[in-house]
Structure formats: structure tokens, C-alpha cells
Short mmCIF file of C-alpha atoms in Angstrom, two decimals:
data_model
loop_
_atom_site.label_atom_id
_atom_site.label_comp_id
_atom_site.label_asym_id
_atom_site.label_seq_id
_atom_site.Cartn_x
_atom_site.Cartn_y
_atom_site.Cartn_z
CA UNK A 15 22.72 9.86 -15.83
CA UNK A 16 24.31 9.62 -12.46
CA UNK A 17 24.01 13.47 -11.90
CA UNK A 18 20.36 13.34 -13.00
CA UNK A 19 19.70 10.33 -10.61
CA UNK A 20 21.18 12.16 -7.60
CA UNK A 21 19.17 15.21 -8.39
CA UNK A 22 16.17 13.22 -8.41
CA UNK A 23 16.91 11.58 -5.24
CA UNK A 24 17.57 14.94 -3.51
CA UNK A 25 14.21 16.23 -4.81
CA UNK A 26 12.30 13.34 -3.55
CA UNK A 27 13.99 13.31 -0.17
CA UNK A 28 13.43 17.07 0.26
CA UNK A 29 9.84 16.73 -0.81
CA UNK A 30 9.03 13.81 1.43
CA UNK A 31 10.30 15.70 4.60
CA UNK A 32 8.24 18.78 3.52
CA UNK A 33 11.19 21.07 3.51
CA UNK A 34 11.68 24.18 1.55
CA UNK A 35 12.49 23.50 -2.23
CA UNK A 36 9.97 20.58 -2.57
CA UNK A 37 8.58 19.98 -5.98
CA UNK A 38 5.51 22.38 -6.56
CA UNK A 39 3.71 21.92 -9.71
CA UNK A 40 1.47 24.83 -11.16
CA UNK A 41 -1.93 24.98 -9.67
CA UNK A 42 -3.80 23.62 -12.67
CA UNK A 43 -1.33 20.80 -13.62
CA UNK A 44 -2.77 17.29 -13.29
CA UNK A 45 -0.79 14.19 -12.49
CA UNK A 46 -2.35 12.07 -15.04
CA UNK A 47 -0.45 13.25 -18.01
CA UNK A 48 2.80 12.84 -16.09
CA UNK A 49 1.86 9.16 -15.32
CA UNK A 50 0.83 8.69 -19.03
CA UNK A 51 4.15 10.19 -20.40
CA UNK A 52 5.98 7.71 -18.25
CA UNK A 53 4.33 4.59 -19.50
CA UNK A 54 6.42 2.03 -21.29
CA UNK A 55 4.61 -1.40 -21.25
CA UNK A 56 0.94 -0.81 -21.99
CA UNK A 57 -0.02 -1.85 -25.62
CA UNK A 58 -3.21 0.29 -26.49
CA UNK A 59 -4.40 -2.40 -28.83
CA UNK A 60 -3.62 -5.60 -26.95
CA UNK A 61 -7.08 -7.37 -26.83
CA UNK A 62 -7.00 -8.37 -23.08
CA UNK A 63 -5.74 -4.86 -22.21
CA UNK A 64 -8.63 -3.36 -24.10
CA UNK A 65 -11.22 -5.69 -22.83
CA UNK A 66 -10.35 -4.80 -19.20
CA UNK A 67 -10.22 -1.10 -20.06
CA UNK A 68 -13.80 -1.32 -21.28
CA UNK A 69 -14.82 -3.36 -18.25
CA UNK A 70 -13.63 -0.58 -15.94
CA UNK A 71 -15.08 2.09 -18.16
CA UNK A 72 -18.63 0.52 -17.81
CA UNK A 73 -18.68 1.79 -14.32
CA UNK A 74 -17.14 5.27 -14.72
CA UNK A 75 -18.21 6.62 -11.33
CA UNK A 76 -16.62 3.65 -9.38
CA UNK A 77 -13.47 3.83 -11.39
CA UNK A 78 -13.07 7.51 -10.71
CA UNK A 79 -13.87 7.19 -7.06
CA UNK A 80 -11.22 4.35 -6.79
CA UNK A 81 -8.62 6.64 -8.48
CA UNK A 82 -9.63 9.51 -6.30
CA UNK A 83 -8.70 7.46 -3.12
CA UNK A 84 -5.02 7.68 -4.17
CA UNK A 85 -4.87 11.50 -3.83
CA UNK A 86 -3.08 11.57 -0.43
CA UNK A 87 -0.12 9.48 -1.64
CA UNK A 88 -0.18 9.04 -5.42
CA UNK A 89 2.44 11.84 -5.90
CA UNK A 90 4.83 10.01 -3.63
CA UNK A 91 4.31 6.74 -5.58
CA UNK A 92 4.94 8.42 -8.78
CA UNK A 93 8.09 10.09 -7.49
CA UNK A 94 9.34 6.75 -6.17
CA UNK A 95 8.74 5.01 -9.38
CA UNK A 96 10.39 7.70 -11.44
CA UNK A 97 13.44 7.69 -9.12
CA UNK A 98 13.89 3.97 -9.83
CA UNK A 99 13.32 4.71 -13.44
CA UNK A 100 10.62 2.09 -13.66
CA UNK A 101 7.49 2.22 -15.94
CA UNK A 102 4.89 4.46 -14.54
CA UNK A 103 2.17 1.87 -15.13
CA UNK A 104 3.48 0.37 -11.84
CA UNK A 105 2.32 3.44 -9.93
CA UNK A 106 -1.18 2.21 -10.79
CA UNK A 107 -0.82 -1.30 -9.41
CA UNK A 108 -2.35 -0.46 -6.08
CA UNK A 109 -5.60 0.11 -8.09
CA UNK A 110 -5.71 -3.61 -8.92
CA UNK A 111 -4.12 -4.80 -5.55
CA UNK A 112 -6.40 -2.89 -3.25
CA UNK A 113 -8.45 -0.11 -5.09
CA UNK A 114 -6.02 2.28 -3.63
CA UNK A 115 -7.31 1.57 -0.14
CA UNK A 116 -4.43 1.42 2.44
CA UNK A 117 -6.80 -0.32 4.92
CA UNK A 118 -7.65 -3.12 2.42
CA UNK A 119 -7.36 -6.62 3.69
CA UNK A 120 -8.00 -9.97 1.93
CA UNK A 121 -8.92 -13.45 3.09
CA UNK A 122 -5.29 -14.49 2.74
CA UNK A 123 -4.46 -11.77 5.43
CA UNK A 124 -2.92 -9.53 2.76
CA UNK A 125 -2.98 -5.82 3.83
CA UNK A 126 -2.46 -2.31 2.59
CA UNK A 127 -2.16 -0.70 -0.76
CA UNK A 128 0.20 -3.18 -2.17
CA UNK A 129 -1.46 -6.33 -0.44
CA UNK A 130 1.48 -7.90 1.43
CA UNK A 131 0.80 -11.05 3.42
CA UNK A 132 2.57 -11.31 6.77
CA UNK A 133 5.48 -13.46 5.72
CA UNK A 134 6.32 -11.37 2.47
CA UNK A 135 5.93 -8.18 4.59
CA UNK A 136 8.52 -9.52 7.02
CA UNK A 137 10.87 -10.63 4.36
CA UNK A 138 10.78 -7.10 2.88
CA UNK A 139 11.35 -5.49 6.17
CA UNK A 140 7.85 -4.22 6.92
CA UNK A 141 7.64 -4.18 10.74
CA UNK A 142 4.64 -5.35 12.54
CA UNK A 143 4.19 -4.67 16.27
CA UNK A 144 1.20 -4.28 18.61
CA UNK A 145 1.01 -0.60 17.69
CA UNK A 146 2.04 -0.39 14.11
CA UNK A 147 1.70 -2.53 10.79
CA UNK A 148 4.00 -1.16 8.05
CA UNK A 149 2.07 -3.11 5.53
CA UNK A 150 -0.80 -0.51 5.98
CA UNK A 151 1.72 2.49 5.78
CA UNK A 152 1.47 4.02 2.26
CA UNK A 153 5.12 5.24 2.44
CA UNK A 154 6.72 2.13 3.91
CA UNK A 155 4.82 -0.34 1.81
CA UNK A 156 5.45 1.59 -1.33
CA UNK A 157 9.17 1.49 -0.73
CA UNK A 158 9.04 -2.29 -0.13
CA UNK A 159 6.73 -2.99 -3.09
CA UNK A 160 8.97 -1.16 -5.68
CA UNK A 161 12.02 -2.82 -4.34
CA UNK A 162 10.36 -6.17 -4.79
CA UNK A 163 9.18 -5.41 -8.25
CA UNK A 164 12.69 -4.26 -9.24
CA UNK A 165 14.09 -7.51 -7.91
CA UNK A 166 11.49 -9.58 -9.78
CA UNK A 167 12.21 -7.64 -13.06
CA UNK A 168 15.94 -8.27 -12.67
CA UNK A 169 15.24 -11.91 -12.37
CA UNK A 170 12.74 -12.33 -15.21
CA UNK A 171 13.96 -9.28 -17.39
CA UNK A 172 10.33 -8.36 -18.25
CA UNK A 173 8.08 -6.14 -16.53
CA UNK A 174 4.85 -7.91 -17.26
CA UNK A 175 6.40 -11.15 -15.85
CA UNK A 176 7.56 -9.18 -12.73
CA UNK A 177 3.88 -8.10 -12.13
CA UNK A 178 2.71 -11.69 -12.72
CA UNK A 179 5.37 -12.87 -10.21
CA UNK A 180 4.20 -10.25 -7.71
CA UNK A 181 0.86 -11.89 -7.82
CA UNK A 182 1.72 -15.73 -7.94
CA UNK A 183 5.25 -15.73 -6.52
CA UNK A 184 8.51 -15.99 -8.38
CA UNK A 185 8.96 -19.77 -7.81
CA UNK A 186 5.63 -20.55 -9.26
CA UNK A 187 6.10 -18.24 -12.35
CA UNK A 188 9.60 -19.78 -13.05
CA UNK A 189 8.04 -23.23 -13.00
CA UNK A 190 5.38 -22.02 -15.38
CA UNK A 191 8.03 -20.70 -17.79
CA UNK A 192 10.05 -23.98 -17.67
CA UNK A 193 7.01 -25.97 -18.57
CA UNK A 194 5.90 -23.99 -21.60
CA UNK A 195 7.50 -22.61 -24.79
CA UNK A 196 7.79 -19.04 -24.91
CA UNK A 197 9.01 -16.37 -22.44
CA UNK A 198 6.42 -13.64 -22.73
CA UNK A 199 3.59 -13.31 -20.26
CA UNK A 200 0.96 -13.52 -23.03
CA UNK A 201 2.42 -16.92 -24.02
CA UNK A 202 1.67 -18.42 -20.50
CA UNK A 203 -1.60 -20.38 -20.01
CA UNK A 204 -0.52 -22.47 -17.18
CA UNK A 205 -1.25 -19.89 -14.53
CA UNK A 206 -4.00 -19.35 -12.16
CA UNK A 207 -6.87 -17.32 -13.47
CA UNK A 208 -6.22 -14.56 -10.95
CA UNK A 209 -2.69 -14.11 -12.25
CA UNK A 210 -3.58 -14.41 -15.94
CA UNK A 211 -6.17 -11.46 -15.20
CA UNK A 212 -3.92 -9.55 -12.88
CA UNK A 213 -1.51 -8.14 -15.56
CA UNK A 214 -4.19 -7.12 -18.13
CA UNK A 215 -6.25 -5.56 -15.37
CA UNK A 216 -3.23 -3.32 -14.53
CA UNK A 217 -2.76 -2.49 -18.11
CA UNK A 218 -6.40 -1.84 -18.55
CA UNK A 219 -6.28 0.71 -15.76
CA UNK A 220 -3.16 2.25 -17.38
CA UNK A 221 -4.88 2.49 -20.77
CA UNK A 222 -7.80 4.48 -19.22
CA UNK A 223 -5.39 6.88 -17.67
CA UNK A 224 -3.45 7.23 -21.01
CA UNK A 225 -6.57 7.44 -23.23
CA UNK A 226 -9.54 8.40 -21.13
CA UNK A 227 -11.44 10.11 -24.02
CA UNK A 228 -11.15 6.87 -26.04
CA UNK A 229 -13.33 5.10 -23.40
CA UNK A 230 -15.42 7.91 -22.32
CA UNK A 231 -14.07 8.20 -18.75
CA UNK A 232 -13.33 11.32 -16.73
CA UNK A 233 -10.27 10.96 -14.44
CA UNK A 234 -10.56 12.73 -10.95
CA UNK A 235 -8.78 15.82 -10.45
CA UNK A 236 -5.44 15.10 -8.68
CA UNK A 237 -2.82 17.80 -8.90
CA UNK A 238 0.84 17.05 -9.92
CA UNK A 239 2.11 18.19 -6.35
CA UNK A 240 2.27 16.83 -2.83
CA UNK A 241 -1.16 16.53 -1.21
CA UNK A 242 0.59 15.76 2.02
CA UNK A 243 3.96 16.09 3.77
CA UNK A 244 6.10 13.81 5.97
CA UNK A 245 7.09 14.72 9.42
CA UNK A 246 10.12 12.90 10.79
CA UNK A 247 9.88 10.92 14.08
CA UNK A 248 13.44 10.52 15.47
CA UNK A 249 11.98 8.48 18.30
CA UNK A 250 8.78 6.99 19.53
CA UNK A 251 6.27 9.59 20.76
CA UNK A 252 2.71 9.97 22.08
CA UNK A 253 1.35 11.12 18.81
CA UNK A 254 -2.10 11.19 20.22
CA UNK A 255 -1.23 13.86 22.59
CA UNK A 256 0.94 15.74 20.21
CA UNK A 257 -1.86 15.77 17.63
CA UNK A 258 -4.28 17.18 19.97
CA UNK A 259 -1.98 20.09 20.95
CA UNK A 260 -1.35 20.61 17.15
CA UNK A 261 -5.20 20.63 16.66
CA UNK A 262 -5.16 17.59 14.27
CA UNK A 263 -8.46 15.62 14.23
CA UNK A 264 -8.12 11.97 15.16
CA UNK A 265 -9.84 10.81 11.96
CA UNK A 266 -7.50 12.90 9.71
CA UNK A 267 -4.41 11.40 11.56
CA UNK A 268 -5.86 7.88 11.05
CA UNK A 269 -6.75 8.57 7.37
CA UNK A 270 -3.17 9.49 6.36
CA UNK A 271 -1.53 6.99 8.74
CA UNK A 272 -3.51 3.80 8.49
CA UNK A 273 -0.51 1.53 9.64
CA UNK A 274 -0.52 3.05 13.15
CA UNK A 275 -2.87 1.05 15.28
CA UNK A 276 -2.16 3.23 18.60
CA UNK A 277 -1.21 6.71 18.28
CA UNK A 278 -0.20 6.86 22.07
CA UNK A 279 3.01 4.94 21.12
CA UNK A 280 4.56 5.14 17.56
CA UNK A 281 7.31 2.59 18.05
CA UNK A 282 8.31 1.24 14.65
CA UNK A 283 6.96 4.20 12.67
CA UNK A 284 9.59 6.70 11.31
CA UNK A 285 7.42 9.35 9.74
CA UNK A 286 3.98 10.86 9.95
CA UNK A 287 2.11 11.70 6.75
CA UNK A 288 -0.24 14.87 6.97
CA UNK A 289 -1.68 17.71 4.88
CA UNK A 290 0.74 20.67 4.71
CA UNK A 291 -0.94 22.87 7.38
CA UNK A 292 -1.24 20.09 9.86
CA UNK A 293 2.18 18.77 9.26
CA UNK A 294 3.56 22.40 9.95
CA UNK A 295 1.62 22.55 13.26
CA UNK A 296 2.83 19.09 14.32
CA UNK A 297 6.42 20.08 13.66
CA UNK A 298 5.92 23.09 15.91
CA UNK A 299 4.59 21.24 18.93
CA UNK A 300 7.21 18.51 18.54
CA UNK A 301 10.03 21.17 18.50
CA UNK A 302 8.48 22.52 21.80
CA UNK A 303 7.73 19.29 23.81
CA UNK A 304 9.03 15.75 24.10
CA UNK A 305 5.71 13.86 24.32
CA UNK A 306 7.16 10.54 25.81
CA UNK A 307 5.09 7.42 24.46
CA UNK A 308 2.59 5.50 26.64
CA UNK A 309 4.06 1.96 27.67
CA UNK A 310 3.41 -0.57 24.91
CA UNK A 311 0.92 -3.28 25.70
CA UNK A 312 2.32 -6.77 26.31
CA UNK A 313 1.76 -9.40 23.65
CA UNK A 314 0.26 -12.61 24.99
CA UNK A 315 -0.28 -15.82 23.10
CA UNK A 316 -3.38 -17.93 23.62
CA UNK A 317 -3.62 -21.47 22.18
CA UNK A 318 -7.16 -22.38 21.34
CA UNK A 319 -8.57 -25.22 23.35
CA UNK A 320 -11.68 -27.35 22.63
CA UNK A 321 -14.75 -25.45 23.59
CA UNK A 322 -13.03 -21.95 23.24
CA UNK A 323 -14.93 -19.23 21.45
CA UNK A 324 -14.02 -15.57 20.71
CA UNK A 325 -16.28 -14.40 23.34
CA UNK A 326 -14.92 -16.83 26.13
CA UNK A 327 -11.40 -15.90 25.26
CA UNK A 328 -12.08 -12.15 25.17
CA UNK A 329 -13.80 -12.18 28.48
CA UNK A 330 -10.83 -14.35 30.07
CA UNK A 331 -8.38 -11.58 28.92
CA UNK A 332 -10.77 -8.59 29.46
CA UNK A 333 -10.60 -7.43 25.89
CA UNK A 334 -13.24 -7.02 23.30
CA UNK A 335 -14.18 -9.54 20.54
CA UNK A 336 -13.51 -6.72 18.03
CA UNK A 337 -10.06 -6.21 19.19
CA UNK A 338 -9.27 -9.96 19.32
CA UNK A 339 -10.58 -10.13 15.64
CA UNK A 340 -8.36 -7.12 14.61
CA UNK A 341 -5.21 -8.36 16.30
CA UNK A 342 -5.47 -11.76 14.52
CA UNK A 343 -6.90 -10.95 11.21
CA UNK A 344 -10.03 -12.78 12.02
CA UNK A 345 -13.13 -12.25 9.74
CA UNK A 346 -16.72 -12.52 11.03
CA UNK A 347 -16.95 -16.03 9.89
CA UNK A 348 -13.58 -17.32 11.06
CA UNK A 349 -13.61 -20.74 12.72
CA UNK A 350 -11.39 -21.39 15.76
CA UNK A 351 -9.79 -24.68 15.81
CA UNK A 352 -8.02 -26.25 18.71
CA UNK A 353 -4.21 -25.62 18.51
CA UNK A 354 -4.53 -22.14 16.80
CA UNK A 355 -2.35 -19.46 18.35
CA UNK A 356 -4.01 -16.05 19.03
CA UNK A 357 -2.17 -12.95 19.76
CA UNK A 358 -3.56 -10.43 22.34
CA UNK A 359 -2.44 -7.05 23.62
CA UNK A 360 -2.68 -6.83 27.37
CA UNK A 361 -2.06 -3.47 29.09
CA UNK A 362 0.77 -3.70 31.48
#
């Protein structure tokens, strides 16, 4: 077992760096049977699971589009789940958390594929700077999420309870278990509705992947091989300039690296995810030039005073209202109350 685990670790590390010898599945091999074969917790006849599978199946086009969004990074998630010997249903959890949208954000300020709120992200080592938010980074956030889920399973000794705790928090789940007889997720009624639905929603997605013909859905074509490669960044660089020299479009760079807010300075980001051809060109230009990063903007804190508005604050600091909203996770209907602390990036 130890030898097999080390071999898997080597394969994963080599594959993620895009080096020779990375896993390369046959051209027509799909990733979905691989995921289905690794499932261990879905019960195809559990009533709530079947109900959610049918709900998703009522909108087959939307369901397929949601899964299709996973293509740039699903292979990495599957590899990481397998490496930890976890059930492969967990590779589909971002479908429930974010709809496989790495730019997803919630009203509670959760972000990314795995929907980490700021304090949880910090606790799990997901850095957040003026230029970079690791919660939106598919690679960094996947590593943190799977580590967190493993810790939760170690505590509750049950993967369904681990997924529930991921949603509601381990302390609240432990309290619910103490108040009620039974130690299975399905025995728990004293949970928020969102949490009670969270687990069967995941299992419903998993059941559709496992038995698509049963529910009349067609899964999107995603090959069982890398859709992208990782380029190591040994230091902060001006990725914006390097990408231009490597003929990489700005929108492509942003699509694969949504955690990077300012490509002119990659401080905090260790790797860049890109399709193979673009990854190869980026390695070439990085080997030929240094690309020193642009100076990072200074972070300034503004305490909201009576009469302040987003427009007046933005004008005072000579930034845009859009930037002010983005830096502070403010929605269009956000209300500024006196005493609130806002973060601003001011060019030095």
C-alpha cells in the first residue's frame, strides 16, 4: 500500500508540473467512468438522493453545462481525491458548492469552487493579498478543501457527516449529534435546511454521474487526461508581460487563474494553470527572461463615517466604485454603516 501511495504521489506531482511522464489517457477515454468506479458513499435507492437526482435531471442542459465548467481542473481534483484515498463523490462537491464556477461568490463572502469564507480560508492557509486570493485558485483551494474534509472525516468517522460539517461547521454538527439519538446523517433532523439538503444534493449529482441513462441525462464530454498544466513560479513575476511575450490572451490567463487579481505581480501565487501549448510557451519565456514584478499597491483602511457613500469614498482615494466593491466583497445593495472598515489598494 505504501509503495502504491508513493507511486500515485509521484504521478500526481509530475502531472501537475506538466513534465514528461504525466498521466495520458487514451484519446476517447472519459473521466466519468473513472469517477463512478471510485464512488463509495452514494446509495442509488436512498429516497432523498433519488429525489435530488431527478430534480437535476429535469434541467439536463443546465446540469450538463454546470459539469462542463469543471473541464479545466476536474482531472486535478480527481487525482487529488484518489491520492488521499477518499470517495470520488467528493470530487463533485464543487457542483453543489459553486456550480463548478471558480469565481463564484456568496452573500456570506464565500468564494471559489469550494466556497471558503475569509476566516476559514485563512485557517486553512489560503493566502489573500491585494493581488491574489487563493480561495479562487482551483489548485490551492482544492488542496485546502480536501485536507479539511479529511480532518472532518477523521473526527466524525463518516463521510456524509464530514460533508454536512463542511457546510454547517463541525461544532454545530457535533452539537446536533449530542442532542439526538443516532449517529448517521439521515437520523439528524435538527440541522438547518441548507445542510439537510446539502448532502443529498451532492449524492444526487453523484448518482447522475453513476447512472446517467437511468435519469435520461447526457454527461458532457470531458477526457480522462489533463486539460491544463501547471507552470511553477519560483518567485513573484510580472505575469502580464510574460504572457504577452508568450502570446497568451488575457482572458485565457484569467479563465484558468481566477485567483490572480493583478497579473503584473504574482506575489502569493506559486503556480500558473494553462492549456498545454500555452504552458509550454510560458515556460520558454520565463527561462529566457526575469520579468520583475510591478510594485504591489499599498493597502489602506478607511473607517466609514456618517454621510459616507461608495462614490464619495472612491472619489477621495481616486479609485473606482467597482474596484471598491471588489476589494471589499460588496454587493450592489450593500449598505455602508458608520464604523465599517473598508480596504483600498492605492498605487505607490
